Every structure is written in C-alpha cells, then in structure tokens.
Coordinates of C-alpha atoms in Angstrom, one line a residue:
Chain A
M25 CA 0.0 0.0 0.0
E26 CA 1.5 3.3 -1.1
P27 CA 1.9 5.9 1.7
V28 CA -0.3 9.0 1.2
Y29 CA 1.2 12.5 1.3
R30 CA -0.7 15.7 1.6
P31 CA 0.8 18.6 -0.2
R32 CA 1.0 21.9 1.6
L33 CA 0.6 25.2 -0.1
W34 CA 3.0 27.1 2.1
Q35 CA 5.7 24.6 1.5
F36 CA 5.2 24.8 -2.3
A37 CA 5.2 28.6 -2.2
F38 CA 8.5 28.7 -0.3
A39 CA 10.0 26.1 -2.5
M40 CA 9.1 28.2 -5.6
L41 CA 10.4 31.3 -3.9
F42 CA 13.8 29.7 -3.2
G43 CA 13.9 28.1 -6.6
A44 CA 13.3 31.5 -8.2
F45 CA 16.1 33.0 -6.1
A46 CA 18.4 30.2 -7.3
L47 CA 17.4 30.9 -10.9
V48 CA 18.2 34.6 -10.5
V49 CA 21.6 33.8 -9.1
S50 CA 22.2 31.2 -11.8
W51 CA 21.5 33.9 -14.4
L52 CA 24.0 36.2 -12.8
A53 CA 26.5 33.4 -12.7
F54 CA 26.2 32.9 -16.5
N55 CA 26.4 36.7 -17.1
P56 CA 29.4 38.0 -15.3
N57 CA 30.2 41.7 -15.4
V58 CA 34.0 41.6 -15.4
A59 CA 37.0 43.2 -17.0
D60 CA 38.6 41.6 -20.1
D61 CA 41.7 40.5 -18.4
Y62 CA 39.7 38.7 -15.6
R63 CA 37.5 37.0 -18.1
A64 CA 40.5 35.9 -20.3
Y65 CA 42.4 34.4 -17.3
Y66 CA 39.8 33.1 -15.0
I67 CA 36.7 32.3 -17.1
D68 CA 37.7 31.6 -20.7
R69 CA 41.3 30.5 -19.7
T70 CA 42.6 32.0 -22.9
S71 CA 45.3 33.8 -21.1
S72 CA 48.0 32.1 -19.2
C73 CA 48.6 34.9 -16.6
F74 CA 46.6 37.6 -14.8
P75 CA 48.2 41.1 -15.2
R76 CA 49.6 42.9 -12.2
I77 CA 48.7 46.5 -11.5
T78 CA 52.0 48.2 -12.2
S79 CA 53.2 51.6 -13.5
G80 CA 55.7 50.2 -16.0
Y81 CA 58.0 53.1 -15.0
Y82 CA 61.3 52.9 -16.9
E83 CA 64.0 55.4 -17.7
L84 CA 65.2 54.8 -21.2
G85 CA 68.8 53.7 -21.3
T86 CA 69.1 52.5 -17.8
P87 CA 69.6 48.8 -16.9
A88 CA 66.9 47.1 -14.9
T89 CA 67.8 44.3 -12.7
F90 CA 65.5 41.5 -11.7
V91 CA 67.7 39.8 -9.2
A92 CA 66.5 40.1 -5.6
G93 CA 69.0 41.9 -3.4
R94 CA 70.5 44.0 -6.2
S95 CA 70.0 47.7 -6.2
G96 CA 66.7 48.8 -7.9
H97 CA 65.1 45.4 -8.1
E98 CA 62.5 46.2 -5.3
R99 CA 60.8 48.8 -7.5
D100 CA 59.4 45.9 -9.6
T101 CA 57.6 48.2 -11.9
L102 CA 58.2 46.3 -15.2
R103 CA 57.0 42.8 -14.3
W104 CA 53.4 42.9 -15.7
C105 CA 52.1 39.4 -16.6
G106 CA 53.4 35.8 -16.5
F107 CA 56.6 36.4 -14.5
I108 CA 57.0 35.2 -10.9
E109 CA 58.5 37.8 -8.6
A110 CA 62.2 38.3 -8.3
N111 CA 64.5 35.9 -6.4
R112 CA 68.3 35.4 -6.6
Q113 CA 67.9 33.9 -10.1
G114 CA 65.8 36.7 -11.4
I115 CA 62.2 36.6 -12.6
R116 CA 60.8 33.5 -14.1
T117 CA 58.0 32.8 -16.6
F118 CA 55.3 30.4 -15.6
G119 CA 52.8 30.1 -18.5
D120 CA 52.9 30.3 -22.2
Y121 CA 54.5 33.8 -22.1
G122 CA 55.8 36.5 -19.8
I123 CA 55.2 40.2 -20.5
L124 CA 57.2 43.2 -19.3
K125 CA 55.6 46.6 -19.5
L126 CA 57.9 49.6 -20.0
R127 CA 56.5 53.0 -20.0
F128 CA 58.6 56.0 -21.2
A129 CA 58.6 58.7 -23.8
V130 CA 59.4 56.8 -27.0
P131 CA 61.9 58.6 -29.3
D132 CA 61.5 58.7 -33.0
E133 CA 64.4 56.3 -33.5
D134 CA 65.1 52.6 -33.5
L135 CA 65.7 51.1 -30.1
L136 CA 68.0 48.3 -29.0
L137 CA 66.7 45.7 -26.5
S138 CA 69.2 43.6 -24.6
F139 CA 68.6 41.1 -21.8
T140 CA 70.4 38.5 -19.8
S141 CA 68.5 35.2 -19.5
T142 CA 68.7 31.5 -18.7
T143 CA 66.2 28.7 -19.0
N144 CA 65.7 25.2 -17.7
A145 CA 66.5 23.8 -21.2
K146 CA 68.6 20.6 -21.2
T147 CA 71.4 19.6 -23.5
S148 CA 69.8 16.1 -23.7
E149 CA 66.6 17.6 -25.1
P150 CA 65.8 19.5 -28.3
P151 CA 66.7 23.2 -28.4
R152 CA 63.9 25.5 -27.3
D153 CA 62.9 28.7 -29.1
V154 CA 61.7 31.8 -27.3
V155 CA 60.0 34.3 -29.5
V156 CA 60.3 37.9 -28.5
E157 CA 57.5 40.3 -29.5
V158 CA 57.3 44.1 -28.8
N159 CA 54.0 45.8 -29.0
G160 CA 52.5 42.8 -30.7
T161 CA 55.2 42.5 -33.4
K162 CA 57.8 39.7 -33.5
I163 CA 61.3 41.1 -33.3
G164 CA 63.3 38.0 -32.9
T165 CA 63.8 34.4 -31.6
V166 CA 66.3 33.2 -29.1
T167 CA 67.3 29.6 -29.0
Y168 CA 68.2 27.9 -25.7
S169 CA 69.8 24.5 -25.8
S170 CA 71.2 24.3 -22.3
A171 CA 70.9 26.0 -18.9
A172 CA 73.8 28.4 -19.8
R173 CA 73.3 32.1 -19.7
V174 CA 72.2 33.7 -23.0
M175 CA 72.5 37.4 -23.8
G176 CA 69.7 38.6 -26.0
S177 CA 70.1 41.6 -28.2
M178 CA 67.7 42.8 -30.8
T179 CA 66.6 45.9 -32.6
I180 CA 63.2 47.4 -32.2
P181 CA 62.2 49.4 -35.3
K182 CA 60.9 52.8 -34.5
D183 CA 57.4 52.2 -36.0
V184 CA 57.1 49.1 -33.7
A185 CA 58.2 51.1 -30.7
A186 CA 55.7 53.8 -31.5
A187 CA 52.8 51.4 -31.9
N188 CA 51.8 51.3 -28.3
T189 CA 49.0 53.7 -27.6
E190 CA 50.0 54.1 -24.0
G191 CA 53.6 55.1 -25.0
G192 CA 56.2 52.6 -24.3
L193 CA 56.9 48.9 -24.9
D194 CA 55.1 45.7 -24.1
I195 CA 57.8 43.1 -24.4
R196 CA 56.5 39.6 -24.6
F197 CA 58.5 36.4 -24.4
N198 CA 56.6 33.5 -25.8
V199 CA 58.0 30.3 -24.4
P200 CA 57.3 26.8 -25.8
R201 CA 55.3 24.0 -24.1
I202 CA 57.7 21.2 -23.2
G203 CA 55.3 18.7 -21.6
P204 CA 51.7 17.7 -21.1
P205 CA 49.7 19.2 -18.3
G206 CA 50.3 17.9 -14.9
T207 CA 47.8 17.4 -12.1
N208 CA 47.1 21.1 -12.0
S209 CA 45.8 21.2 -15.6
E210 CA 48.3 23.8 -16.6
P211 CA 50.7 23.0 -19.5
V212 CA 54.3 22.5 -18.7
T213 CA 56.3 25.3 -20.4
L214 CA 59.9 26.3 -20.7
Q215 CA 60.9 28.5 -17.8
L216 CA 62.7 31.6 -19.0
R217 CA 64.6 33.5 -16.3
L218 CA 65.5 37.1 -16.9
T219 CA 68.2 38.6 -14.7
A220 CA 68.5 42.0 -16.4
L221 CA 67.2 44.1 -19.2
R222 CA 68.0 47.3 -20.9
V223 CA 66.4 49.4 -23.7
V224 CA 68.6 52.1 -25.4
V225 CA 68.4 54.3 -28.4
A226 CA 70.0 52.1 -31.1
S227 CA 72.3 54.9 -32.4
A228 CA 73.7 55.5 -29.0
A229 CA 74.0 51.8 -28.0
P230 CA 77.2 50.2 -27.0
P231 CA 78.3 47.2 -29.0
P232 CA 76.0 44.4 -27.9
P233 CA 77.3 41.1 -26.6
E234 CA 77.4 38.2 -28.9
T235 CA 74.2 36.2 -29.0
R236 CA 72.7 33.4 -31.0
I237 CA 69.4 34.5 -32.5
T238 CA 67.5 32.2 -34.9
G239 CA 64.3 32.2 -36.8
A240 CA 62.9 34.4 -39.5
L241 CA 62.7 38.1 -38.7
P242 CA 60.2 40.5 -39.9
K243 CA 61.1 42.8 -42.8
G244 CA 63.2 45.7 -41.7
V245 CA 64.4 44.1 -38.4
V246 CA 68.2 43.9 -38.1
V247 CA 69.9 41.7 -35.6
K248 CA 73.3 42.9 -34.5
K249 CA 75.9 40.3 -33.9
Chain B
M20 CA 20.7 -9.7 48.1
S21 CA 22.2 -8.2 45.0
D22 CA 20.8 -4.8 46.0
V23 CA 22.8 -4.8 49.2
T24 CA 26.1 -5.6 47.5
G25 CA 25.5 -4.1 44.1
D26 CA 26.1 -0.7 42.6
S27 CA 22.8 0.7 43.9
V28 CA 24.3 0.9 47.4
V29 CA 27.3 2.9 46.2
A30 CA 25.3 5.0 43.7
P31 CA 21.8 6.0 44.8
K32 CA 19.2 5.5 42.0
N33 CA 18.1 9.1 41.9
R34 CA 21.7 10.4 41.5
W35 CA 22.0 12.3 38.2
Q36 CA 24.9 11.3 36.1
I37 CA 26.3 12.8 32.9
P38 CA 26.2 10.0 30.3
P39 CA 29.6 8.9 29.1
F40 CA 28.9 9.8 25.5
I41 CA 28.7 13.4 26.6
L42 CA 31.9 13.4 28.7
I43 CA 34.1 11.5 26.2
P44 CA 34.5 14.3 23.6
F45 CA 35.2 16.9 26.4
Y46 CA 37.8 14.7 28.0
L47 CA 39.5 13.7 24.7
M48 CA 39.5 17.3 23.5
A49 CA 41.2 18.5 26.7
I50 CA 43.7 15.7 26.6
G51 CA 44.4 16.3 22.9
V52 CA 45.0 20.1 23.4
L53 CA 47.3 19.5 26.4
L54 CA 49.2 16.7 24.7
R55 CA 49.9 18.7 21.5
Y56 CA 50.8 21.8 23.4
A57 CA 53.2 19.8 25.5
V58 CA 54.8 18.3 22.4
Y59 CA 55.0 21.7 20.8
A60 CA 56.5 23.3 23.8
R61 CA 59.0 20.5 24.2
S62 CA 60.1 20.5 20.5
S63 CA 60.1 24.2 19.9
G64 CA 61.1 25.6 23.3
H65 CA 58.2 28.1 23.1
W66 CA 55.9 28.0 26.1
G67 CA 53.4 30.6 25.0
F68 CA 50.0 29.1 24.4
V69 CA 49.2 31.7 21.7
D70 CA 52.5 30.8 20.0
Y71 CA 51.2 27.2 19.9
L72 CA 47.9 28.3 18.4
R73 CA 49.8 30.5 15.9
A74 CA 52.0 27.5 15.0
L75 CA 49.0 25.4 14.3
C76 CA 47.4 28.0 12.1
V77 CA 48.9 27.1 8.7
Y78 CA 47.6 27.3 5.1
D79 CA 43.9 27.8 4.9
C80 CA 43.8 28.8 8.6
N81 CA 45.5 32.0 7.7
A82 CA 43.0 32.7 4.9
Y83 CA 40.0 32.1 7.2
E84 CA 41.6 34.4 9.8
R85 CA 42.3 37.2 7.3
L86 CA 38.8 36.7 6.0
A87 CA 37.3 37.2 9.5
L88 CA 39.5 40.2 10.1
Y89 CA 39.3 42.0 6.8
G90 CA 36.6 40.4 4.7
Y91 CA 36.9 39.5 1.0
E92 CA 39.9 41.0 -0.9
G93 CA 39.9 43.0 -4.1
R94 CA 41.8 42.3 -7.3
P95 CA 43.7 39.0 -7.1
S96 CA 47.4 39.5 -6.4
G97 CA 48.4 36.7 -4.1
F98 CA 50.7 33.7 -4.5
D99 CA 53.8 33.8 -6.7
K100 CA 51.7 34.1 -9.9
G101 CA 49.8 37.0 -8.5
D102 CA 46.4 35.4 -9.2
A103 CA 45.1 34.3 -5.8
N104 CA 43.0 35.9 -3.1
N105 CA 40.5 34.8 -0.5
W106 CA 37.4 34.5 -2.7
A107 CA 37.8 30.7 -2.7
F108 CA 36.9 30.5 1.0
F109 CA 33.2 30.2 1.9
P110 CA 32.0 32.8 4.4
L111 CA 30.1 31.1 7.2
Y112 CA 33.0 29.8 9.3
S113 CA 34.8 33.2 9.2
I114 CA 31.6 35.0 10.1
L115 CA 31.3 32.8 13.1
A116 CA 35.0 33.2 14.1
W117 CA 34.6 37.0 13.7
A118 CA 31.4 36.9 15.9
A119 CA 33.1 34.7 18.5
A120 CA 36.0 37.2 18.6
Q121 CA 33.6 40.2 19.0
I122 CA 31.6 38.6 21.7
S123 CA 34.5 37.2 23.7
G124 CA 36.9 40.1 23.2
L125 CA 39.6 37.6 22.2
S126 CA 41.7 37.7 19.0
V127 CA 40.2 35.9 16.0
L128 CA 43.0 33.3 16.3
I129 CA 42.1 32.3 19.9
A130 CA 38.4 32.7 19.5
G131 CA 38.4 30.8 16.3
S132 CA 40.5 28.0 17.7
I133 CA 38.1 27.7 20.7
L134 CA 35.1 27.8 18.3
T135 CA 36.5 25.0 16.1
S136 CA 37.1 22.8 19.2
L137 CA 33.6 23.5 20.5
L138 CA 32.0 22.8 17.1
T139 CA 33.9 19.5 16.9
I140 CA 32.7 18.6 20.4
A141 CA 29.1 19.4 19.3
A142 CA 29.6 17.3 16.2
A143 CA 30.7 14.3 18.3
L144 CA 27.7 14.7 20.6
V145 CA 25.2 15.1 17.8
S146 CA 26.6 12.1 16.0
W147 CA 25.8 9.7 18.9
P148 CA 22.5 8.5 17.5
L149 CA 24.3 7.5 14.3
F150 CA 26.4 4.9 16.2
E151 CA 23.2 3.1 17.5
G152 CA 24.7 2.5 20.9
R153 CA 28.1 1.3 19.8
M154 CA 30.2 2.9 22.5
R155 CA 33.5 1.5 21.3
A156 CA 33.0 2.9 17.8
Y157 CA 31.9 6.2 19.2
F158 CA 35.0 6.4 21.4
L159 CA 37.2 5.6 18.4
F160 CA 35.4 8.3 16.4
C161 CA 36.0 10.9 19.1
F162 CA 39.6 9.7 19.6
F163 CA 40.2 10.3 15.9
L164 CA 38.8 13.8 16.0
F165 CA 40.7 14.9 19.1
L166 CA 43.8 12.7 19.3
G167 CA 44.2 11.4 15.7
P168 CA 46.4 12.5 12.9
A169 CA 43.7 14.8 11.6
S170 CA 43.1 16.6 14.9
Y171 CA 44.8 19.7 13.6
Y172 CA 41.9 20.4 11.3
F173 CA 39.5 20.2 14.2
S174 CA 41.5 22.5 16.5
T175 CA 42.4 25.5 14.4
L176 CA 40.7 27.8 12.0
Y177 CA 39.5 25.4 9.4
T178 CA 35.9 24.7 8.3
E179 CA 36.2 20.9 9.1
G180 CA 34.6 21.2 12.6
L181 CA 31.7 23.2 11.5
F182 CA 31.1 21.1 8.4
L183 CA 31.3 17.9 10.5
L184 CA 28.7 19.2 12.9
L185 CA 26.3 20.2 10.1
T186 CA 26.8 16.9 8.3
V187 CA 26.1 14.7 11.3
A188 CA 23.1 17.0 12.2
A189 CA 21.7 16.6 8.7
F190 CA 22.0 12.8 8.8
V191 CA 20.5 12.6 12.3
L192 CA 17.6 14.7 11.0
L193 CA 17.2 12.5 8.0
R194 CA 17.2 9.5 10.3
Q195 CA 14.3 11.1 12.1
R196 CA 12.6 11.8 8.7
D197 CA 12.8 15.5 9.3
Y198 CA 13.6 16.4 5.8
M199 CA 12.8 20.1 6.0
T200 CA 15.1 20.8 8.9
A201 CA 17.7 18.7 7.1
G202 CA 17.2 21.0 4.2
L203 CA 17.7 24.0 6.4
T204 CA 20.9 22.4 7.7
G205 CA 21.9 21.9 4.1
A206 CA 21.5 25.6 3.5
I207 CA 24.0 26.3 6.2
M208 CA 26.3 23.6 4.9
S209 CA 26.3 25.2 1.4
A210 CA 27.4 28.5 3.0
T211 CA 30.3 26.6 4.6
R212 CA 31.6 24.5 1.7
A213 CA 30.5 23.8 -1.9
T214 CA 30.1 20.1 -1.1
G215 CA 27.3 21.1 1.3
L216 CA 25.1 21.1 -1.8
L217 CA 25.3 17.3 -2.0
I218 CA 23.0 17.0 1.0
A219 CA 20.1 17.7 -1.4
A220 CA 20.8 14.3 -3.1
S221 CA 20.9 12.7 0.3
I222 CA 17.5 14.1 1.3
L223 CA 15.9 12.7 -1.8
I224 CA 17.6 9.3 -1.4
Q225 CA 16.7 9.0 2.2
A226 CA 13.1 10.0 1.4
F227 CA 13.0 7.3 -1.3
Q228 CA 14.3 4.7 1.1
D229 CA 11.8 5.7 3.8
H230 CA 9.1 5.5 1.2
L231 CA 10.1 1.9 0.4
K232 CA 10.3 1.1 4.1
D233 CA 6.7 2.3 4.5
G234 CA 5.5 -0.2 2.0
G235 CA 5.7 2.1 -1.0
S236 CA 7.1 1.3 -4.4
A237 CA 9.7 3.1 -6.6
R238 CA 7.1 3.8 -9.1
G239 CA 4.7 5.2 -6.5
F240 CA 7.5 7.5 -5.2
L241 CA 8.2 8.9 -8.6
A242 CA 4.5 9.3 -9.4
G243 CA 3.8 11.1 -6.2
I244 CA 6.9 13.3 -6.1
F245 CA 5.0 16.4 -7.1
K246 CA 2.8 15.9 -4.0
R247 CA 5.9 15.9 -1.8
T248 CA 6.0 19.6 -1.1
D249 CA 8.1 18.9 2.0
L250 CA 10.8 17.4 -0.1
M251 CA 10.6 20.2 -2.7
L252 CA 11.0 22.8 0.1
A253 CA 13.9 20.8 1.7
V254 CA 15.8 20.5 -1.6
A255 CA 15.1 24.1 -2.6
M256 CA 16.5 25.3 0.7
V257 CA 19.9 23.6 0.3
P258 CA 21.5 25.9 -2.3
I259 CA 20.4 29.1 -0.4
G260 CA 23.7 29.4 1.5
L261 CA 25.7 29.1 -1.7
C262 CA 23.4 31.4 -3.6
C263 CA 23.8 34.1 -1.0
F264 CA 27.5 33.8 -1.2
A265 CA 27.4 33.9 -5.1
L266 CA 25.1 37.0 -4.9
Y267 CA 27.6 38.7 -2.6
M268 CA 30.4 37.7 -5.0
Y269 CA 28.5 39.2 -7.9
F270 CA 28.3 42.6 -6.2
H271 CA 31.8 42.4 -4.9
T272 CA 33.6 41.2 -8.1
G273 CA 31.1 41.2 -10.9
D274 CA 31.4 37.4 -11.1
A275 CA 28.9 35.3 -9.1
L276 CA 31.2 32.3 -9.6
A277 CA 34.3 34.1 -8.6
F278 CA 34.8 31.5 -5.8
V279 CA 35.0 28.8 -8.5
H280 CA 37.1 30.7 -11.1
I281 CA 39.7 31.9 -8.5
Q282 CA 40.5 28.2 -8.1
R283 CA 42.8 28.5 -11.1
A284 CA 45.3 30.0 -8.6
W285 CA 45.3 26.7 -6.9
G286 CA 45.7 24.8 -10.2
R287 CA 42.2 23.6 -10.2
A288 CA 40.1 23.1 -13.3
F289 CA 37.2 20.8 -14.0
Q290 CA 38.1 17.5 -15.6
N291 CA 37.2 13.9 -15.4
P292 CA 37.9 13.0 -11.8
F293 CA 39.0 9.5 -12.6
S294 CA 41.6 10.7 -15.1
N295 CA 42.8 13.1 -12.4
L296 CA 43.0 10.2 -10.0
W297 CA 44.9 8.0 -12.5
L298 CA 47.3 10.9 -13.1
A299 CA 47.9 11.3 -9.4
L300 CA 48.5 7.6 -8.8
T301 CA 50.9 7.1 -11.7
M302 CA 52.8 10.4 -11.6
Q303 CA 55.4 9.0 -9.2
F304 CA 56.1 6.0 -11.4
K305 CA 56.6 7.8 -14.7
N306 CA 60.3 7.4 -14.4
G307 CA 60.4 3.9 -12.9
W308 CA 59.1 2.3 -9.8
A309 CA 60.6 4.6 -7.2
L310 CA 59.0 3.7 -3.9
T311 CA 61.5 5.2 -1.5
T312 CA 59.1 8.1 -0.9
I313 CA 55.4 8.7 -1.4
T314 CA 54.8 11.9 -3.3
T315 CA 51.9 14.1 -2.3
D316 CA 50.1 13.2 -5.6
L317 CA 50.3 9.5 -4.7
A318 CA 49.2 10.2 -1.1
F319 CA 46.2 12.2 -2.2
G320 CA 45.3 9.6 -4.8
L321 CA 45.4 6.9 -2.1
A322 CA 43.3 9.0 0.2
A323 CA 40.7 9.4 -2.5
I324 CA 40.6 5.6 -3.1
A325 CA 40.3 5.0 0.6
G326 CA 37.4 7.5 0.7
M327 CA 35.7 5.8 -2.2
A328 CA 36.1 2.4 -0.7
L329 CA 34.5 3.6 2.5
S330 CA 31.6 5.1 0.5
L331 CA 31.2 1.7 -1.1
V332 CA 31.0 0.2 2.4
L333 CA 28.2 2.7 3.3
A334 CA 26.4 1.6 0.1
I335 CA 26.7 -2.1 1.0
R336 CA 25.3 -1.3 4.4
G337 CA 22.3 0.2 2.7
Q338 CA 23.2 3.8 3.8
W339 CA 22.8 5.2 0.3
A340 CA 22.2 8.8 1.4
M341 CA 25.5 8.8 3.2
A342 CA 27.3 6.9 0.5
V343 CA 26.2 9.3 -2.3
F344 CA 27.1 12.3 -0.1
C345 CA 30.6 11.0 0.6
L346 CA 31.2 9.8 -2.9
G347 CA 30.2 13.2 -4.2
G348 CA 32.3 14.9 -1.5
I349 CA 35.3 13.1 -3.0
L350 CA 34.5 13.2 -6.7
L351 CA 33.7 16.9 -6.7
P352 CA 37.1 18.1 -5.5
L353 CA 38.8 15.2 -7.4
S354 CA 37.3 16.6 -10.6
T355 CA 39.5 19.7 -10.2
N356 CA 42.6 17.9 -8.9
T357 CA 43.7 15.7 -5.9
Y358 CA 45.2 18.5 -3.7
S359 CA 44.1 18.4 -0.1
M360 CA 42.3 15.1 -0.6
I361 CA 43.5 13.7 2.8
R362 CA 41.8 16.6 4.5
F363 CA 38.6 16.3 2.4
V364 CA 38.3 12.6 3.2
A365 CA 39.0 13.2 6.9
G366 CA 36.3 15.9 6.9
L367 CA 33.5 13.6 5.7
A368 CA 31.7 12.5 8.9
P369 CA 29.9 9.4 7.5
L370 CA 33.3 8.0 6.4
L371 CA 34.8 8.5 9.8
I372 CA 31.7 6.9 11.4
V373 CA 31.7 3.8 9.2
A374 CA 35.5 3.5 9.6
S375 CA 35.1 3.7 13.4
I376 CA 32.4 1.1 13.4
M377 CA 34.5 -1.3 11.3
L378 CA 37.7 -0.8 13.3
A379 CA 35.9 -1.2 16.6
R380 CA 34.3 -4.4 15.6
W381 CA 37.2 -6.5 16.7
K382 CA 38.8 -5.7 20.1
W383 CA 42.3 -6.4 19.0
L384 CA 42.0 -4.0 16.0
Y385 CA 40.4 -1.4 18.2
Y386 CA 43.2 -1.5 20.8
L387 CA 45.8 -1.4 18.0
T388 CA 44.1 1.6 16.3
L389 CA 44.0 3.8 19.4
P390 CA 47.8 4.0 20.0
T391 CA 48.5 4.2 16.3
L392 CA 46.3 7.3 16.0
L393 CA 47.9 8.8 19.1
I394 CA 51.4 8.2 17.8
L395 CA 50.6 9.7 14.4
D396 CA 49.0 12.7 16.1
V397 CA 52.2 13.4 18.0
L398 CA 54.6 12.6 15.2
L399 CA 52.8 14.6 12.6
L400 CA 52.5 17.7 14.8
Q401 CA 55.8 19.1 13.6
T402 CA 55.0 18.1 10.0
W403 CA 51.8 20.1 10.3
T404 CA 53.4 23.2 11.8
S405 CA 56.1 23.1 9.2
R406 CA 53.4 23.4 6.5
S407 CA 53.5 20.0 4.9
Y408 CA 51.8 19.7 1.6
Y409 CA 50.7 16.2 2.6
L410 CA 48.4 17.4 5.3
M411 CA 47.3 20.7 3.8

C-alpha cells in the first residue's frame, strides 16, 4: 500500500520562492560583469597569466635588474604578466608567455633591447625557441639548448616602438610548451629567467654582446651580432 | 541480596549522572590540546599558548583568519603568480569566528580555535545516534577527532569542525525523517563548503528509502513526487547558502562564480575525476618504480581511493544517502585535482563513522588503532606546523 502524502501550499510557495532565487543567481553566474583580463584568465582561460597593477615606469637607457638583493630590483615596476616575482635567479615565466611593461617617452628612433637570461632547457633535449614580441610585433627568436646564460640583443624598429597607444613597450617572451599538463591542468612550459634588461636608443647603443638568434625576422628588423 | 552488595548501594538510584557519551568528547579534546601543546613546547622551546595556536594556524587557517579580520579582498594579487586571493573561501566559518571574537573580546585566532574545538565537540555529541549505541566505535570516532592525525583540522581555524557538525546534524535529522530541517541544515552547509550542496541528493535518497520502508514502491515514489512539497522545500533550501555567497560575490567582483574561477590560482580546473586520480596515482612512477618516498600526488590519490572504498561500504550497508554524499564529496574536489584530498576525506563525517564502526568491531583491532592514531598525532604535529603539503 502506497503511503499517502498531503501537499501543503506554504511549502510549495516557499520552494518556488527559493527556486526563483536560485534561478536569478544562476542567471547572474552565467552573465558575469567583469574586465577583459579577468575574463580571459579566470573564465575563458585563454590567457596564461593575470596582469599585475604596475606603473611600468622605466627610464630609457638604464639597466633594470630582476635579481633580488640588487639595487633597484625592489621597484618591480616592469613585471606585468606571466613572470614570478624576483628571487636570486631573477624573474621566471610560468605560463605560455611573460610580458614586461615599460612606459617611457618613445623617441622617433630605432631602439635596442638587450637582456640576460637563462632557461631550464637541457642539452639532452631539443633546443627551445623563445619568440620575442614588442607591442605585438615579433622582433626575434632566441634559441636555448642548455641552462647556460644567453645574452639577447635585438633591434626594435621605430614604428614598432611607436605602436603602443600608452607610450612605451610591451615586451612579450613566448615560451614553448615542453610537456603535457600535470595534475594542476596547466601546460608545462619552458621556464625563462630574466636577470637584467635594458632598452637604449640604437644609435647610442654600446656594441651588444654576442648572442645566438635564430628564426625568421620581420622585414626591416636587423639583428646585430 | 544483590541490592545490598550491588552498585545501587554505592550510587543511589536518583543520583543524576552525565552519560559517558557526553563526557568523552570533552575529556578527549582537553587531553588532545594539552598533549599537542606539550609536544609543541618540548620540541620548539616556546611555552606561550598563543604561540602554539599560531604555529597550528597554517595554510587555509591564515586565509580564514584574514577573511574574518578584513573580509573579501579586491583584485587578485596573491601567491607567486599574483592570481590568488581569498574569494575561494566560503564565508560562514569566518563570520562565526569573527562573531566569537567580537563577543569574547579575544583575538580571531584564539576565539576561532576555541570555536572550532567546541563545534567539533558538538559534532561528536550530535553524532551519537548514528552509532546506534556502539560505544566503542563512538569512542574511536571521538579519539580520531581529538587525538588522531587529523586533529589539527579540528582544533584550528578550518571549516572541518563546522562542516562535520552540520553533516552529522543533517543525517541525524534525515534518520528522524525531518527532511525540511535537514534542508535548512543543508542551506547552512552550502554556506560553509561547496560540497554542502550534496546533501540535497541525500535528502531525496533518504526519502525514497523511507518510502520503500513504509511499503511504497519506486514507481509510487516517482508518481507522487509532485505531492511531496516537504521534499521540494527541503531540496530548494539547500542551495540558499551558496546562492547568498554567489550573490555577494557578484556585487563584490562582478562574477557570481568568482569562488570557482579563482581556483585557477590553486591549479584547479574541472576535468574527469578518474583521469585526475589516475594521473595522481601514476605520476610518481613515470620514471620507474621509485617507492623510496610517497609523493603528495600518490598520497592524495590513495586517500581518494580509501574514501571511495568507505563510500562503497556505506552503500553495501544500505546507507545510500551517506554513500552518495561522501562519494560526491570526494569526486567533486577530485574533478579539479587531488590536492588536499586527505583533509577532504577526513572531513566527511559518514566515512569516519563507518570506519570507526569497522575498526571497533574487533577488540584487537580497536586496541591497535588507538595507540596508532595517538602516535601519528604526536609525530605529525611538527609536519603540520612546518606546513607540509601532505596534510594541507
């Protein structure tokens, strides 16, 4: 014999009320009102880092150090997205790319970007290419085949330097994926460590250190060796 | 004759006594706190009790303390990637810790630690009917909470004590067929942890089982479900806690699911839980059978398997409402990754209860388990205070 239940109006009314509340919240959940960088990193997961709030202050021509303990590193104004904060080995990328934001009055001349870097590349594995972009334009590729220090040096054409609407340079280092995702679902990527960086007016630049740069360069880009 | 020589001469019949099941949690809690404090003082050389509480307060404890002190943070900037903040932490426990601090005039750390211990005692007391008079199993359960290797979760600012209390309360209410109060408890659970939502499934399953017990059929239950306004209301109440939190998050961040999305900072993303489990179990052996240590991945994977096995035991015992709740409580976090799985399994009350019942079934096993738990509690104290990933 089936048990008999008597429905109660007040129970039904409250159940509908709570259900409606849950529906309203669900609608809000599917229609977030957030900034693009938040959406890209946390919701769509199309970006591999969440940008810091930073001024990007940089004095053209001065060297910037990323090594903890060295003079000036504590200002930390350039590290914008995808770089873990400075330690004694410098700043390190953690996703598909790391971006430095440099804000200064851009002169109407070509600039020279130079940086000191290392990676966790191994001699037993294939060489790894890191593509460098400035203001969205590729300016060069640096190949790492071991953990040895590599001095990067590449010219930034004046039209590329002037392309940033905020005035300055967004320097992006695209690092390759070197392994499948681990238990945290994030892809394993090459870790690029930067220890120092400098941008100078190309005409006033000192002779750059020798560096191995590979890959096709865009038209008009000159790599000094 | 027996009246002359028996207990009634020593203890008059009308003398009021506190039942042992009430005293046990209080005694064990006091012994546990004193023991761990003594071990801490001996090993660290610090005698301050607040130092001890501070040393116990690691990982999420700091987050709940900050949440109680300062509320939810703004733009994420925490951790080394600069993408974390405290949106991941559900609000109820921190609200209670804040209120306890306000009322007592103590710091959030001290008031919160006392609150957690009291909530855990309350959880033990409320759980008594679920043991159906098995005193040995009940004692083992209390021993695990206050003197076992997971005692840290139940004595510092973690949600485990509160969630344990609410879970046992919900299942005791379901046992009494009080579905609506169980639903109300579920609303509080979902304001404590996301897995609190799972109690909605338990309510329906328990109601179904009760319907069958009353002579009804599965078909009759489904046919008459729209007349069960008590169940509708019970189930509709469960998500209210979470919805209130989501609504707050929407106004605070613009994203009602910010507490889900921020999990990326902890490396969590929804995937197949079983592939996550397989990855965790095999990660250590990718470069050969190295068994000299157990990695955190392997430890978390094994904890998940143990939890699922105990859920299966609950199902075999016919306790489907508990089984589904626990299985969901494991699979839901496992679908993001295996981190903290030891803590998540240790925080599922039905698993602890069924494990206690099993281990207390044989006296030799029971007497072997007690000192083992105690030794682990003492040995792991330093591991816990040194922020071990295994226990986080």
